[in-house]
PDB file of C-alpha atoms and ligand atoms in Angstrom:
ATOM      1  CA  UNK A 511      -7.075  66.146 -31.994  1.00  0.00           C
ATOM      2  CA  UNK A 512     -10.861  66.643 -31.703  1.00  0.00           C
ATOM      3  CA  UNK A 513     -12.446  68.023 -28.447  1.00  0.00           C
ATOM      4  CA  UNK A 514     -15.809  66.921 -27.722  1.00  0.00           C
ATOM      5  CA  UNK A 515     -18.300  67.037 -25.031  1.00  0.00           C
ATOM      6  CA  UNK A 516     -21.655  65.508 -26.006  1.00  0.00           C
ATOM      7  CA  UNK A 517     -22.397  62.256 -26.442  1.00  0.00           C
ATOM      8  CA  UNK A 518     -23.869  63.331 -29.975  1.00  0.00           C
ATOM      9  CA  UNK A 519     -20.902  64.416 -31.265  1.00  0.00           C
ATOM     10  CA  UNK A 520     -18.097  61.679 -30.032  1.00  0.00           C
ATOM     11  CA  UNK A 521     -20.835  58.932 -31.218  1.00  0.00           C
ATOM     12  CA  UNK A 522     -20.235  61.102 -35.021  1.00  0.00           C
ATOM     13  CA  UNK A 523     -17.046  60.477 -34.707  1.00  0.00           C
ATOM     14  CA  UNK A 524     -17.191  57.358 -33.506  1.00  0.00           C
ATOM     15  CA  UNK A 525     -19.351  56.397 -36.246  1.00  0.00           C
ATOM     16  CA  UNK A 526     -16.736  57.794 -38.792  1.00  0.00           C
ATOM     17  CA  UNK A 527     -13.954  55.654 -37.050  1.00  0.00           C
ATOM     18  CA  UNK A 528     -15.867  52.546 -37.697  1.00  0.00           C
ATOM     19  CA  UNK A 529     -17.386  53.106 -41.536  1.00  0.00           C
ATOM     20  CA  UNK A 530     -13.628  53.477 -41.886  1.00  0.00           C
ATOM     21  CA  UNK A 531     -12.723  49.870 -40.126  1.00  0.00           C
ATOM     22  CA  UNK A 532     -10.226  51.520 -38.084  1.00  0.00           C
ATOM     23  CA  UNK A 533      -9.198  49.831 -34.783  1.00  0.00           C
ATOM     24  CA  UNK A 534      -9.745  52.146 -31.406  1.00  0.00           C
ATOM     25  CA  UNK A 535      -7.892  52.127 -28.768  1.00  0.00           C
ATOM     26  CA  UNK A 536      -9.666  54.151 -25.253  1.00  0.00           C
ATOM     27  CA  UNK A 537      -8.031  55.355 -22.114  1.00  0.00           C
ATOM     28  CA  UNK A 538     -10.576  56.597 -19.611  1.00  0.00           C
ATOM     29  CA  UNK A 539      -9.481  58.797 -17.055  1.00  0.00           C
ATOM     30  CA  UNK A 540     -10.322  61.563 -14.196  1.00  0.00           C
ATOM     31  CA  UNK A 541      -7.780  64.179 -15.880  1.00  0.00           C
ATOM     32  CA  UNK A 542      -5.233  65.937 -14.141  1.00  0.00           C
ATOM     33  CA  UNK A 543      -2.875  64.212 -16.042  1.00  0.00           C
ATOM     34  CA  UNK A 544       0.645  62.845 -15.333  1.00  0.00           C
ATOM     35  CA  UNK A 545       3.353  60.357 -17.027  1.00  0.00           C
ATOM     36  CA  UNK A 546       0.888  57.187 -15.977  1.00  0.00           C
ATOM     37  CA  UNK A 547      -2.047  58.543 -17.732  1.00  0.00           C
ATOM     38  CA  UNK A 548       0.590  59.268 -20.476  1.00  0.00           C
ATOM     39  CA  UNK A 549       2.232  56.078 -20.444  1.00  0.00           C
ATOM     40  CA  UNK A 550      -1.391  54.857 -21.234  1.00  0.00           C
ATOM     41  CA  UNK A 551      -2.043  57.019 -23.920  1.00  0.00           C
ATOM     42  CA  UNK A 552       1.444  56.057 -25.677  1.00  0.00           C
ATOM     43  CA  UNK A 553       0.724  51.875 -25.252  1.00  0.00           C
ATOM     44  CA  UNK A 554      -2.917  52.848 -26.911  1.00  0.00           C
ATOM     45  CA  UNK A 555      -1.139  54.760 -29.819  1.00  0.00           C
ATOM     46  CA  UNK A 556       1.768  52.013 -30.422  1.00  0.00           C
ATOM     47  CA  UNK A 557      -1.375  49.321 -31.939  1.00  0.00           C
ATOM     48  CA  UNK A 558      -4.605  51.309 -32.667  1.00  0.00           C
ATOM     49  CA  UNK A 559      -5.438  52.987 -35.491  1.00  0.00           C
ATOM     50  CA  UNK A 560      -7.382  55.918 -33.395  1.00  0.00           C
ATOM     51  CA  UNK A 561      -6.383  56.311 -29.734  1.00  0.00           C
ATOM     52  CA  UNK A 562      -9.851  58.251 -27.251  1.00  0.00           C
ATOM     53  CA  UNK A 563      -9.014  59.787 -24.151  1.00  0.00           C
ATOM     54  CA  UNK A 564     -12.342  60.447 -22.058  1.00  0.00           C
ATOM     55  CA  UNK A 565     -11.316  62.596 -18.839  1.00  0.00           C
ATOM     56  CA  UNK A 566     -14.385  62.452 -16.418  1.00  0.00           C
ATOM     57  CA  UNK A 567     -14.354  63.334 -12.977  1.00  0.00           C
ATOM     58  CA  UNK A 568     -17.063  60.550 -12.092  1.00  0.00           C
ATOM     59  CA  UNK A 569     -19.511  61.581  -9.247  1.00  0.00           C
ATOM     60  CA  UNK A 570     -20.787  57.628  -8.357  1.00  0.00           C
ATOM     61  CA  UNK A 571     -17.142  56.799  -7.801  1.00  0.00           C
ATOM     62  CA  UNK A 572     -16.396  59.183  -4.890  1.00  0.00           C
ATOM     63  CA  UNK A 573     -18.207  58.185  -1.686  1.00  0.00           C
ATOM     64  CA  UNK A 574     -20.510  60.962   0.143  1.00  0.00           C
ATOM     65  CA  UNK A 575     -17.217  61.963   2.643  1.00  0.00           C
ATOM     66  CA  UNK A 576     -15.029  61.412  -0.517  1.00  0.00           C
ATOM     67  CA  UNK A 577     -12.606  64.326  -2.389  1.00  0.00           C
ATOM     68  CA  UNK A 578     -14.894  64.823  -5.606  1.00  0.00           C
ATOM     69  CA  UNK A 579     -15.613  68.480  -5.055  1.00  0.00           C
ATOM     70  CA  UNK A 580     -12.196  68.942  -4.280  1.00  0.00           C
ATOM     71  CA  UNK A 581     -10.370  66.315  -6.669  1.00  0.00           C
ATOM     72  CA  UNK A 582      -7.513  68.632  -8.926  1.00  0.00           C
ATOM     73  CA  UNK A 583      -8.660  69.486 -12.251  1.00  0.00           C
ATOM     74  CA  UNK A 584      -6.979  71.276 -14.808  1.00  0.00           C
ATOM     75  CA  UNK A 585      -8.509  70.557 -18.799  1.00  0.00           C
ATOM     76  CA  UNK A 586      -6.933  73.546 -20.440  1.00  0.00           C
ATOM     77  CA  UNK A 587      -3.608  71.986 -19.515  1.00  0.00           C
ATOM     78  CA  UNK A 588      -5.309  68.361 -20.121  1.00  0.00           C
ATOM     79  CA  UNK A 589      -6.163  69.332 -23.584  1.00  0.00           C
ATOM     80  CA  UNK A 590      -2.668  70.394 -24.643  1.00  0.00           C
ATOM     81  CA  UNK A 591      -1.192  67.204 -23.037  1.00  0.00           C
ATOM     82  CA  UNK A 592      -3.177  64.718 -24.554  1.00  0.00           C
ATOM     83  CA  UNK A 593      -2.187  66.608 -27.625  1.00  0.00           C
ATOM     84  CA  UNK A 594       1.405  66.043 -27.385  1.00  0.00           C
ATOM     85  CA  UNK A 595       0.500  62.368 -26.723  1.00  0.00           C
ATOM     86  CA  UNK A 596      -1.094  62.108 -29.853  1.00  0.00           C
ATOM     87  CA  UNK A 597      -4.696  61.485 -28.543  1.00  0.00           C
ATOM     88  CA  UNK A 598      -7.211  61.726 -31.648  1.00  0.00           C
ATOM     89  CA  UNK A 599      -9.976  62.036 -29.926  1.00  0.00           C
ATOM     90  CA  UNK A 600     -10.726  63.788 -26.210  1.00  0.00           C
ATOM     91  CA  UNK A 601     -14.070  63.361 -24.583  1.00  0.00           C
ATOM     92  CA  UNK A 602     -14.721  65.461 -21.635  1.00  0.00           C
ATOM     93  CA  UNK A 603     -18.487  65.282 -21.156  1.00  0.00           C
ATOM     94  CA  UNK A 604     -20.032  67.136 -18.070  1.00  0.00           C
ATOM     95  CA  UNK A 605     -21.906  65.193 -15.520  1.00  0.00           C
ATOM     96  CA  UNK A 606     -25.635  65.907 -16.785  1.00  0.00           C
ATOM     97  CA  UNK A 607     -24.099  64.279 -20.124  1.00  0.00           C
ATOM     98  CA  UNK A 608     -23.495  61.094 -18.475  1.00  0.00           C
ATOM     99  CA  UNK A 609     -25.813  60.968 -16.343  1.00  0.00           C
ATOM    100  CA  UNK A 610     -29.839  61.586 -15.923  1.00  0.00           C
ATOM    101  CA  UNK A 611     -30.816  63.352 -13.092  1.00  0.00           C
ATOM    102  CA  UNK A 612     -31.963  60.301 -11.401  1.00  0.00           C
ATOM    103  CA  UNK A 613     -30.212  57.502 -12.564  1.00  0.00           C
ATOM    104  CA  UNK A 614     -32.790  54.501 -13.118  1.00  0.00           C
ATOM    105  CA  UNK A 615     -29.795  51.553 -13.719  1.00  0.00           C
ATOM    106  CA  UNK A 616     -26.474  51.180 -12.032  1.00  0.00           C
ATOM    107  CA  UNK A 617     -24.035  48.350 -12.218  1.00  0.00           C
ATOM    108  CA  UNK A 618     -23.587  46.632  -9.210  1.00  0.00           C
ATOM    109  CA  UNK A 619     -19.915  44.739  -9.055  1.00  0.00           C
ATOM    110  CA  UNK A 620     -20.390  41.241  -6.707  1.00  0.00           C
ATOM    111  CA  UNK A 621     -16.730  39.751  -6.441  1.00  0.00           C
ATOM    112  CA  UNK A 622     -13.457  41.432  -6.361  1.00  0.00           C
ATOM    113  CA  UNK A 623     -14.806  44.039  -4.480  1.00  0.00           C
ATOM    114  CA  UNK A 624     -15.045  43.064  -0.896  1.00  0.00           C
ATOM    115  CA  UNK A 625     -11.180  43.898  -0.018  1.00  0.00           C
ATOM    116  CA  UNK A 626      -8.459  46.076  -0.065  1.00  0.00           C
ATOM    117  CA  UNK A 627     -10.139  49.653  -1.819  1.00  0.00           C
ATOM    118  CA  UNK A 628     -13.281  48.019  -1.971  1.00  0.00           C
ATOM    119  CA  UNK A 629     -13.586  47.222   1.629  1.00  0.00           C
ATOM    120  CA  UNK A 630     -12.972  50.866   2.668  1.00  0.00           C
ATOM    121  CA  UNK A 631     -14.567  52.797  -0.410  1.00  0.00           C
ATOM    122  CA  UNK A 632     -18.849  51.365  -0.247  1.00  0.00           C
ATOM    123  CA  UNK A 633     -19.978  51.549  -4.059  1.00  0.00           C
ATOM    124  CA  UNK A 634     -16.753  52.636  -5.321  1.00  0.00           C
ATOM    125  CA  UNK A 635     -16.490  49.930  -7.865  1.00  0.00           C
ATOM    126  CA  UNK A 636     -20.141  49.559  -8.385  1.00  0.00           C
ATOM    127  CA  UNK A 637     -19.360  53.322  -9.648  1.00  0.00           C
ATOM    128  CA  UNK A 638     -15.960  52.513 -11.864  1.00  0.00           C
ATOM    129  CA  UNK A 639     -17.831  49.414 -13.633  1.00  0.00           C
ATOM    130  CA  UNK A 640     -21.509  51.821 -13.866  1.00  0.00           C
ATOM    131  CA  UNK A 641     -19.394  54.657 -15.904  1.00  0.00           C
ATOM    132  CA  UNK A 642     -17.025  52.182 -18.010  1.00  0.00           C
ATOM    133  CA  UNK A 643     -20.234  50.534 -19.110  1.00  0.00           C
ATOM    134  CA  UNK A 644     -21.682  53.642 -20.430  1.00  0.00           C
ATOM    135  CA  UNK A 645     -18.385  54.809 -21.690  1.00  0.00           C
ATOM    136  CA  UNK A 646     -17.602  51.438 -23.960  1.00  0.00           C
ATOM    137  CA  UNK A 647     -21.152  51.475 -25.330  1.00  0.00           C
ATOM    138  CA  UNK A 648     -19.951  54.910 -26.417  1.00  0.00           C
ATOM    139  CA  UNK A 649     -16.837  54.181 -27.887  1.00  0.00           C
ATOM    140  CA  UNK A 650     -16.932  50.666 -28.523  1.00  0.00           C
ATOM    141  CA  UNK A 651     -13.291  50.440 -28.628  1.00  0.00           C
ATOM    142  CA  UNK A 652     -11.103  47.443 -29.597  1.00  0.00           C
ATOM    143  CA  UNK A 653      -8.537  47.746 -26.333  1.00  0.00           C
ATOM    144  CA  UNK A 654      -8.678  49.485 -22.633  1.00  0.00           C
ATOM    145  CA  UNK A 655      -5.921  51.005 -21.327  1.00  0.00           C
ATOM    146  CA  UNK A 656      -5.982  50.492 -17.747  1.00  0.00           C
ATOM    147  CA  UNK A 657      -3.200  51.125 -15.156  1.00  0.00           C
ATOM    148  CA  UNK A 658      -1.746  48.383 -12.920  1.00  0.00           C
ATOM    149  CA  UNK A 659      -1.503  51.216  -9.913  1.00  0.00           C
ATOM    150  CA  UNK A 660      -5.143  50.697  -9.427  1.00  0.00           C
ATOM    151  CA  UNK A 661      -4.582  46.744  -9.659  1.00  0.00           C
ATOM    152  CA  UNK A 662      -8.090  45.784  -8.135  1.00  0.00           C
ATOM    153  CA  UNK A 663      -9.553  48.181 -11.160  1.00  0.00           C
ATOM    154  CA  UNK A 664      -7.745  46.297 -13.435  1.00  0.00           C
ATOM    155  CA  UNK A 665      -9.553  42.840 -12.002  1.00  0.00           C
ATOM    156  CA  UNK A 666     -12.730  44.629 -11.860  1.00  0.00           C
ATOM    157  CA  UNK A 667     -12.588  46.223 -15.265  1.00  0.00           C
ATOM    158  CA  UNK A 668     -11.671  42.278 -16.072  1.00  0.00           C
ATOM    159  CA  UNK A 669     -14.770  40.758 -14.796  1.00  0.00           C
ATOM    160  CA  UNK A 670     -17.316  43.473 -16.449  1.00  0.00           C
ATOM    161  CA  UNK A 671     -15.499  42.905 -19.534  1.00  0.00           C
ATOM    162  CA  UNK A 672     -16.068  38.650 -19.131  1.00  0.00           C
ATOM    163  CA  UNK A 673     -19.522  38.739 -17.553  1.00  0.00           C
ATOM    164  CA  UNK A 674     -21.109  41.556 -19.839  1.00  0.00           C
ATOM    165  CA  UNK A 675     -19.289  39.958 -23.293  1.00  0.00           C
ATOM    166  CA  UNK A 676     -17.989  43.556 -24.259  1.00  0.00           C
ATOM    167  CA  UNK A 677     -15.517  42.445 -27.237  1.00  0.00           C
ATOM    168  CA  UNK A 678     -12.918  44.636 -25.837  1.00  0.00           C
ATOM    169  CA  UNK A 679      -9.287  43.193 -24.779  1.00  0.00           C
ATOM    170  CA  UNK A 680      -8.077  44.381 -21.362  1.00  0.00           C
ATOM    171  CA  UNK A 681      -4.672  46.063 -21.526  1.00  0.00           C
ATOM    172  CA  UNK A 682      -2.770  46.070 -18.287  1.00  0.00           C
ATOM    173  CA  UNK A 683       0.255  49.009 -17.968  1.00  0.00           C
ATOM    174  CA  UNK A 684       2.493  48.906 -15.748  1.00  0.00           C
ATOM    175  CA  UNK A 685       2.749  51.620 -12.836  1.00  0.00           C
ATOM    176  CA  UNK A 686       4.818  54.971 -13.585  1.00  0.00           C
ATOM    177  CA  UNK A 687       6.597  56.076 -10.710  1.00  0.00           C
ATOM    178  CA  UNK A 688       8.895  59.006  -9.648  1.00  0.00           C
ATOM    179  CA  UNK A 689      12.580  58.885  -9.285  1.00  0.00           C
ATOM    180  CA  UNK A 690      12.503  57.657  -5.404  1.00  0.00           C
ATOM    181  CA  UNK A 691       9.515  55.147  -6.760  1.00  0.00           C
ATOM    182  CA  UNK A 692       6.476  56.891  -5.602  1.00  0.00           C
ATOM    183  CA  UNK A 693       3.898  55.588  -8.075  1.00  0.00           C
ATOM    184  CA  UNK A 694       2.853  58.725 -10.005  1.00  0.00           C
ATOM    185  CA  UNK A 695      -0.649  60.149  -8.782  1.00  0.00           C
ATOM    186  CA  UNK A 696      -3.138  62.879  -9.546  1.00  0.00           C
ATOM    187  CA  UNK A 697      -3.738  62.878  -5.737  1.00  0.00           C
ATOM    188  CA  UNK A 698       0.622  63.227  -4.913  1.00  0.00           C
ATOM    189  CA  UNK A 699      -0.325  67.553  -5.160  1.00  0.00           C
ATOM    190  CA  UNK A 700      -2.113  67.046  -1.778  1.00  0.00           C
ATOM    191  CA  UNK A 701       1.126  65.936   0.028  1.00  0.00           C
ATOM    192  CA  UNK A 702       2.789  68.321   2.582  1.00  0.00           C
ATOM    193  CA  UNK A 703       6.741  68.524   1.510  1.00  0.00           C
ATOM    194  CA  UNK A 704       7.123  66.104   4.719  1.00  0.00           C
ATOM    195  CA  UNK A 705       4.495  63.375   3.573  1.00  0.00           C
ATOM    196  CA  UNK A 706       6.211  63.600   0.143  1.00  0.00           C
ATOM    197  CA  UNK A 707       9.578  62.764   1.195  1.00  0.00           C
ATOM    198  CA  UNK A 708       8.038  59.919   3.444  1.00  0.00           C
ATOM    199  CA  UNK A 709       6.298  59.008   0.892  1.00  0.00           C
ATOM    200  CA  UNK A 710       9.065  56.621  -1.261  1.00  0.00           C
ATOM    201  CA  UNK A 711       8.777  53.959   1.940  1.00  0.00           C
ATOM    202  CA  UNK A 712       5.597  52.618   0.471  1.00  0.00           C
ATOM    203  CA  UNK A 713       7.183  51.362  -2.541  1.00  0.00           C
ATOM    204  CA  UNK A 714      10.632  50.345  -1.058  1.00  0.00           C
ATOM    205  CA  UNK A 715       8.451  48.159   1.795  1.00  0.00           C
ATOM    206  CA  UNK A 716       6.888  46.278  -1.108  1.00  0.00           C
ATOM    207  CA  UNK A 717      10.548  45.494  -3.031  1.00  0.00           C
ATOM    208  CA  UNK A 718      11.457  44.648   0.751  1.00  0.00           C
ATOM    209  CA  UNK A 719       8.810  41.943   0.640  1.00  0.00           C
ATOM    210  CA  UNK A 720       9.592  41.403  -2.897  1.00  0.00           C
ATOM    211  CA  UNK A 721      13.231  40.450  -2.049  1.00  0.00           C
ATOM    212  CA  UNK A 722      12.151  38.373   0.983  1.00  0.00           C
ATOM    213  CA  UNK A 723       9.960  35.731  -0.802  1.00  0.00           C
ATOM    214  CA  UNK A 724      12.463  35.656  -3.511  1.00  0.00           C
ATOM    215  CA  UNK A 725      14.931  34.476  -0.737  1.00  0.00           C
ATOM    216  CA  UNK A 726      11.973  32.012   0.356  1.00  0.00           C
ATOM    217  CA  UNK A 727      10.101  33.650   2.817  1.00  0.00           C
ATOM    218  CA  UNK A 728       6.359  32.198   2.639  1.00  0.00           C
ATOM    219  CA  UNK A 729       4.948  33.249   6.112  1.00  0.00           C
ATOM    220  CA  UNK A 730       2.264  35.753   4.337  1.00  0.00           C
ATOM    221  CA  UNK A 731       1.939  37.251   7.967  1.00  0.00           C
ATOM    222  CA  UNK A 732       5.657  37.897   8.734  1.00  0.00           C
ATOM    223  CA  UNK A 733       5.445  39.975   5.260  1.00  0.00           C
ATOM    224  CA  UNK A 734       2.729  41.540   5.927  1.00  0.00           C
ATOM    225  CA  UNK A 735       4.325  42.687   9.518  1.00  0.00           C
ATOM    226  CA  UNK A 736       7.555  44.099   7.776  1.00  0.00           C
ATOM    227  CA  UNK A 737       5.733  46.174   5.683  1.00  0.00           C
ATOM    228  CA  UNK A 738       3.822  47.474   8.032  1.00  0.00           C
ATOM    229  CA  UNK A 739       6.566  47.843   9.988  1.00  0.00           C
ATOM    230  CA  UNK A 740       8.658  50.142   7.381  1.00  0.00           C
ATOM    231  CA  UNK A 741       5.568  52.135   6.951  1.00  0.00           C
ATOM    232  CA  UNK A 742       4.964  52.951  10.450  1.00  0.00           C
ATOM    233  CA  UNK A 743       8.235  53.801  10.577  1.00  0.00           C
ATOM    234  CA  UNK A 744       9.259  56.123   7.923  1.00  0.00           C
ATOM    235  CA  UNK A 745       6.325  57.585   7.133  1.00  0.00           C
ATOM    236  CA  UNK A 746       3.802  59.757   9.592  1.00  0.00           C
ATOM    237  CA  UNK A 747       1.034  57.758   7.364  1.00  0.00           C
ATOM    238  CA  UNK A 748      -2.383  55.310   8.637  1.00  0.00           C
ATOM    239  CA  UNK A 749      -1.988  52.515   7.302  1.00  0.00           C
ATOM    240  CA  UNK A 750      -5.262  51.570   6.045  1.00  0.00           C
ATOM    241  CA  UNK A 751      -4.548  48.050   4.868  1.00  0.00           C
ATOM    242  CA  UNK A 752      -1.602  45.479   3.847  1.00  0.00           C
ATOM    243  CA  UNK A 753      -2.586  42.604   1.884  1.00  0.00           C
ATOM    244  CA  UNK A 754      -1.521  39.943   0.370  1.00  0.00           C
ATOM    245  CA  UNK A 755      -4.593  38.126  -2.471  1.00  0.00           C
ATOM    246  CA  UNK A 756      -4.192  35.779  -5.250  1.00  0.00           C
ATOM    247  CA  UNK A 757      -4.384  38.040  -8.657  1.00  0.00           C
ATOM    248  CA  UNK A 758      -6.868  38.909 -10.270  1.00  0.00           C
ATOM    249  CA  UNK A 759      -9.421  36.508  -8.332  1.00  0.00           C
ATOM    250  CA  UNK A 760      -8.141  38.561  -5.296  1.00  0.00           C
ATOM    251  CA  UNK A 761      -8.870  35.481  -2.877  1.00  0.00           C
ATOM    252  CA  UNK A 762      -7.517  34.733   0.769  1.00  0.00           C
ATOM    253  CA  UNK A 763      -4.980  32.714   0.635  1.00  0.00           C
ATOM    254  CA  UNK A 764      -2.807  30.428   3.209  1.00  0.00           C
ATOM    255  CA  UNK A 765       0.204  30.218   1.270  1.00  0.00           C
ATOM    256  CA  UNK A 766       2.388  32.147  -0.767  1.00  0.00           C
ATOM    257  CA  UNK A 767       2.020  31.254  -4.448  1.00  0.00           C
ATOM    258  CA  UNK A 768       0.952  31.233  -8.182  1.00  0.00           C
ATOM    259  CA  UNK A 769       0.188  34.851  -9.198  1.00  0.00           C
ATOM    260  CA  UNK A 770      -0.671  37.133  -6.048  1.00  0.00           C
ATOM    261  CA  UNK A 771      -0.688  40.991  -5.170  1.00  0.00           C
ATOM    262  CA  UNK A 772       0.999  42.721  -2.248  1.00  0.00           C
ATOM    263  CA  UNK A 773      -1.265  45.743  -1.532  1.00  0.00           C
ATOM    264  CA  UNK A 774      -0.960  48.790   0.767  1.00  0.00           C
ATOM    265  CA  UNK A 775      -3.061  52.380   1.329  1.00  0.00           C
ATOM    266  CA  UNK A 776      -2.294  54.381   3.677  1.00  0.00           C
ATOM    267  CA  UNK A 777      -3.396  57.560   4.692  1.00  0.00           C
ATOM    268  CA  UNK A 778      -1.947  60.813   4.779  1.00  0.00           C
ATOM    269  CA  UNK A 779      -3.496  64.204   6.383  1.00  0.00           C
ATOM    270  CA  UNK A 780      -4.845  64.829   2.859  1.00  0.00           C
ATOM    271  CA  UNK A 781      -4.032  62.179   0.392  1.00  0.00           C
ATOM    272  CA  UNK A 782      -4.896  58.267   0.293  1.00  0.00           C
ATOM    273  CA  UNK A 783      -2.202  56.687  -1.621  1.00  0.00           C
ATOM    274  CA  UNK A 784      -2.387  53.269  -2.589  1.00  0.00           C
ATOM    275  CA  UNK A 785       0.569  50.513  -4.539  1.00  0.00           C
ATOM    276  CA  UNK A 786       0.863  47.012  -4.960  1.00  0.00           C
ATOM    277  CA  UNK A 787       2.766  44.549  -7.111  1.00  0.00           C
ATOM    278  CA  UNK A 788       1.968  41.866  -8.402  1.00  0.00           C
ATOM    279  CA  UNK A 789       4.201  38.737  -8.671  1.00  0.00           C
ATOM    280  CA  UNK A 790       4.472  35.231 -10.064  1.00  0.00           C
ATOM    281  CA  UNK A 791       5.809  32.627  -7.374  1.00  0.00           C
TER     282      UNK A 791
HETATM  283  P1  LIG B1434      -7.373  58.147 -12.870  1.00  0.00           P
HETATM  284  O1  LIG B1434      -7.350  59.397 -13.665  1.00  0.00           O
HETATM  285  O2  LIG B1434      -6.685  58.243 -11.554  1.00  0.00           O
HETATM  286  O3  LIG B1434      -8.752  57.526 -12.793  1.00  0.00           O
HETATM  287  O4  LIG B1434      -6.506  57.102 -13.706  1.00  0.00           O
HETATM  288  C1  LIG B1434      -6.818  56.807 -15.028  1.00  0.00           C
HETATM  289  C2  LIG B1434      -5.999  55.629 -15.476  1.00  0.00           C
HETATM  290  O5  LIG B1434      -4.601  55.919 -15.343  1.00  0.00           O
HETATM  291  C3  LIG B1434      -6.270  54.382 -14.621  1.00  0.00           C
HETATM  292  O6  LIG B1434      -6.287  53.239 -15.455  1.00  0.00           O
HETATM  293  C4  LIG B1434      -5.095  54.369 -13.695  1.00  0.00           C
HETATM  294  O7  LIG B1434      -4.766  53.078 -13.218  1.00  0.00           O
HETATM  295  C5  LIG B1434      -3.996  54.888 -14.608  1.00  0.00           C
HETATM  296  N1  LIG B1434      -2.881  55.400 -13.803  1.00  0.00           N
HETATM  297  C6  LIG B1434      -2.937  56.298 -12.786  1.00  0.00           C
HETATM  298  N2  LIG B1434      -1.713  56.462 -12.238  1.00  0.00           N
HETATM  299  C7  LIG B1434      -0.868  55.652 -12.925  1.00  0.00           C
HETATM  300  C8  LIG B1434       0.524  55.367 -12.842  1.00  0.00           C
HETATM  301  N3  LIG B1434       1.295  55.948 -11.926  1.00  0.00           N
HETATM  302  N4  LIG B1434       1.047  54.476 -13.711  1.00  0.00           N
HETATM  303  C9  LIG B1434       0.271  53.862 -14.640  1.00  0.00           C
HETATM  304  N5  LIG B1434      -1.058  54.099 -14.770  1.00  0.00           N
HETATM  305  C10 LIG B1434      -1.612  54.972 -13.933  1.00  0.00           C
END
């Protein structure tokens, strides 16, 4: 695996990759990695030729009263992961390499954005689609690995890829979780041993309400209720929303059907977590 930092040398090898018609496959991520980033890796390595891991703890993501300073970070141990998981390629470029000192051009995301994580993090997506942009320019890859767990990325990372004609397909991976079906999270190492054992309820809520339309429930408000319900609770969390959109438009909508998301964060005393699925009805 090659380790590079600048964007002169990954655009070398990128260069190489290309002359050589070989098909690329990218996962971009904030490091700190765990089984989902791995699962990604392992989906990118299963049909592309060359699979590039970027790990970049992005600044314009993270709002001003946001973790970023404090957000875990650990590339030695990165590095040797990625490894294992057959990455070819790892870019880990500092923030002055992505970034002028005053940025003249930022991408500004106009739907999908004004609910669930988008409602409560100002810019946050404006910040995902501004780095992604710079990063497929980069590495004009062939498919993006993206994880489900961040479902409203996924529809994000789905419009930028429509509106700005990138010839990259979208790959969609389903969430890792833990045994007790916590979805697996960088952010899971700021849980007290309480929080983590609440935790679970998140994801056992959202089968609940899983289960419930499958027996014909369609009130979206009663579901809603029972979630919030569980959560309250089980778990000492603040729940910051429950919602239930159409997927991947992520519309209101009055009844219960076609493709939709279930969404939930809630807050613990240091960790946001957030979960969703997604289901056909
Ligand atoms: P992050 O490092 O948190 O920005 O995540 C990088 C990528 O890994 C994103 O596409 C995430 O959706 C994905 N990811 C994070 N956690 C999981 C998980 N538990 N299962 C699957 N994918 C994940």
């Amino acid at each position: 695996m090659n380790v590079v930092t600048t964007k002169k040398e990954l655009i070398k090898h990128i260069h190489e990759y290309k002359t050589k018609q070989k098909s690329i496959g990218f996962v971009p991520t904030m490091g700190y990695l765990h089984e989902g980033h791995i699962k990604l890796l392992e989906e990118a390595r299963k049909v592309n030729d060359i699979v590039v891991l970027s790990i970049f703890v992005n600044p314009l993501q993270f709002g001003p009263n946001e973790d970023f300073d404090s957000y875990p970070r650990n590339p030695k141990r990165d590095e040797e992961l990625a490894r294992q998981a057959g990455a070819d390629l790892l870019f880990l470029p500092s923030v002055t390499e992505m970034y002028p000192e005053k940025p003249s051009y930022t991408v500004t995301v106009l739907s999908r954005v004004n609910v669930l994580c988008g409602k409560s993090r100002e810019g946050h997506f404006d910040g995902v689609a501004t780095v992604l942009t710079k990063l497929f320019n980069l590495i004009k890859p062939d498919r993006a690995y993206f994880g489900m767990k961040d479902a409203q990325q996924v529809a994000v990372v789905d419009g930028l890829i429509q509106e700005f004609h990138f010839p990259i397909e979208l790959v969609p991976v389903a969430t890792v979780r833990e045994e007790d079906g916590l979805a697996k999270s960088s952010r899971n190492v700021y849980l007290s041993e309480l929080e983590r054992k609440q935790a679970p309820a998140i994801y056992r809520s959202l089968l609940a309400a899983k289960e419930k339309i499958a027996h014909g429930e369609r009130d979206k408000e009663k579901i809603k209720t029972t979630i919030s319900l569980t959560i309250s609770k089980e778990t000492d969390g603040m729940i910051d929303y429950v919602e239930i959109l159409s997927y991947p438009g992520l519309e209101e909508i009055n009844s219960i059907c076609g493709k939709i998301i279930i969404a939930v964060a809630v807050k613990f005393t240091k960790a946001r977590l957030i979960d969703n699925i997604t289901i056909e009805v």
